[in-house]
Structure formats: C-alpha cells, structure tokens
Amino acid sequence: MMVPNSYVLWGGAFLAFVFGFIAECVIVDMANDALQKKTLNLSKSLNAVTSRLGVLIVAALIAAVCAITFVLIPIAFFIITIAVLENLDAAESTKKAFDFVIKNLGEVIVFLIIVIVIDVIFTFAFTVIPVVGPYLGVVIQWLLNVVFTASAVGFYNALRHTVSTPQPPPPPPPPPPIP
C-alpha cells in the first residue's frame, strides 16, 4: 500500500517542527551558558531540554495562542525563553513572561520592532535573488532565528532583575537632632 504524498509531507513538516523546537530550546540554554561564561555543552543542554519536553511543549502551545492574539506577541516571544532559563512549568513561565513584559514594555516593544525589521529586510533581500534566492532566504531565516534567540536570552538576562528582585525599602531617615 502506498502512502499518499500529503501524509508524507505533513509527517515531515511535523518532525521538522519538533526537531526545530528542540533545537530552539537548546539554543536558549546554550546562549545562557555562553552569556554566563560557562563551558558550552551540547549534551547537557539537549538533556536539559528533552527531560522537560512535555512542559516546554505546553508552554509552546500557550505561546502560540498568545501569538495569535497579536497584542500578546511580546509575551509569546519570552514564554519559552523563561521556561528554559528559569526551569519553570508552563503556567509559571507564562505568568513570569507577563510580569517581565509589563514591567519592561517600552524596551520589549523596541526590541521586537528591531527584530522584525531586521528579519524582514534580510529575508527579503536574499529571497529576491534569482534562482537561489528562496533557498538563501530560508537559510538566512534560520541563522537570524538563532541570533534573535540568543539576543532574547541576553535581553531577558539584562532586564529580568527588574521583575524578580524587588527593590529594598529606603533606609529610615536619621533621627532629629537633640537640642
């Protein structure tokens, strides 16, 4: 019995999505290690991701629903990053992504605009090249995704202390001088 081409196509697309998702999560973990000046270890990062794959898939589904709403795209962008970096479950990483984006809304919007503009410009520039352009566009898109993922990790690490570390109260005023 011959398998219809559409099943092969959809099966291949599903496998590519799963492996791409795992690779994206591994990139988050490895970028974090690199930014913290730790030794990069692909095996450690892959094990960390695959041991939490169920949680990460649920977080990805929540991120996909957020991305559909358009207004919640900034939150969707950071849910997986936070789930991997903070070792949180899907609900907690979503809550923390909301807190992070709300407290850093201006910076997050500027970051996402820069990412989108660079992505559109570079992908379009390579896609219009005759014959090989569409293939180069896809390769450039993959490379940009790695750069943007690593940038999101650095961006989150730079700003996350505004969310997770409350500011200590100011010291009490000195007592009035005794006359």
Coordinates of N, CA and C in Angstrom, one line a residue, residues 5 46 61 64 77 85 95 125 143 156:
N5 N 1.2 11.3 -0.7 CA 2.2 12.3 -0.6 C 1.9 13.3 0.5
L46 N 21.0 19.6 25.6 CA 20.0 18.7 25.0 C 19.3 17.9 26.1
L61 N 2.5 25.8 23.3 CA 1.1 25.9 22.9 C 0.5 27.2 23.5
A64 N 1.8 30.0 21.4 CA 1.1 30.0 20.1 C -0.2 30.7 20.2
F77 N 6.8 35.7 22.8 CA 8.2 35.7 22.5 C 9.1 35.3 23.6
L85 N 15.1 29.0 30.9 CA 16.1 29.7 31.7 C 15.8 29.5 33.2
K95 N 3.1 33.4 33.4 CA 2.9 34.4 34.4 C 4.2 35.3 34.5
A125 N 15.8 40.6 1.2 CA 17.0 40.9 0.4 C 17.5 39.6 -0.2
L143 N 19.4 31.3 10.4 CA 20.5 31.9 11.1 C 20.0 33.1 11.9
Y156 N 16.7 39.3 28.1 CA 15.9 38.8 29.3 C 16.9 38.8 30.5

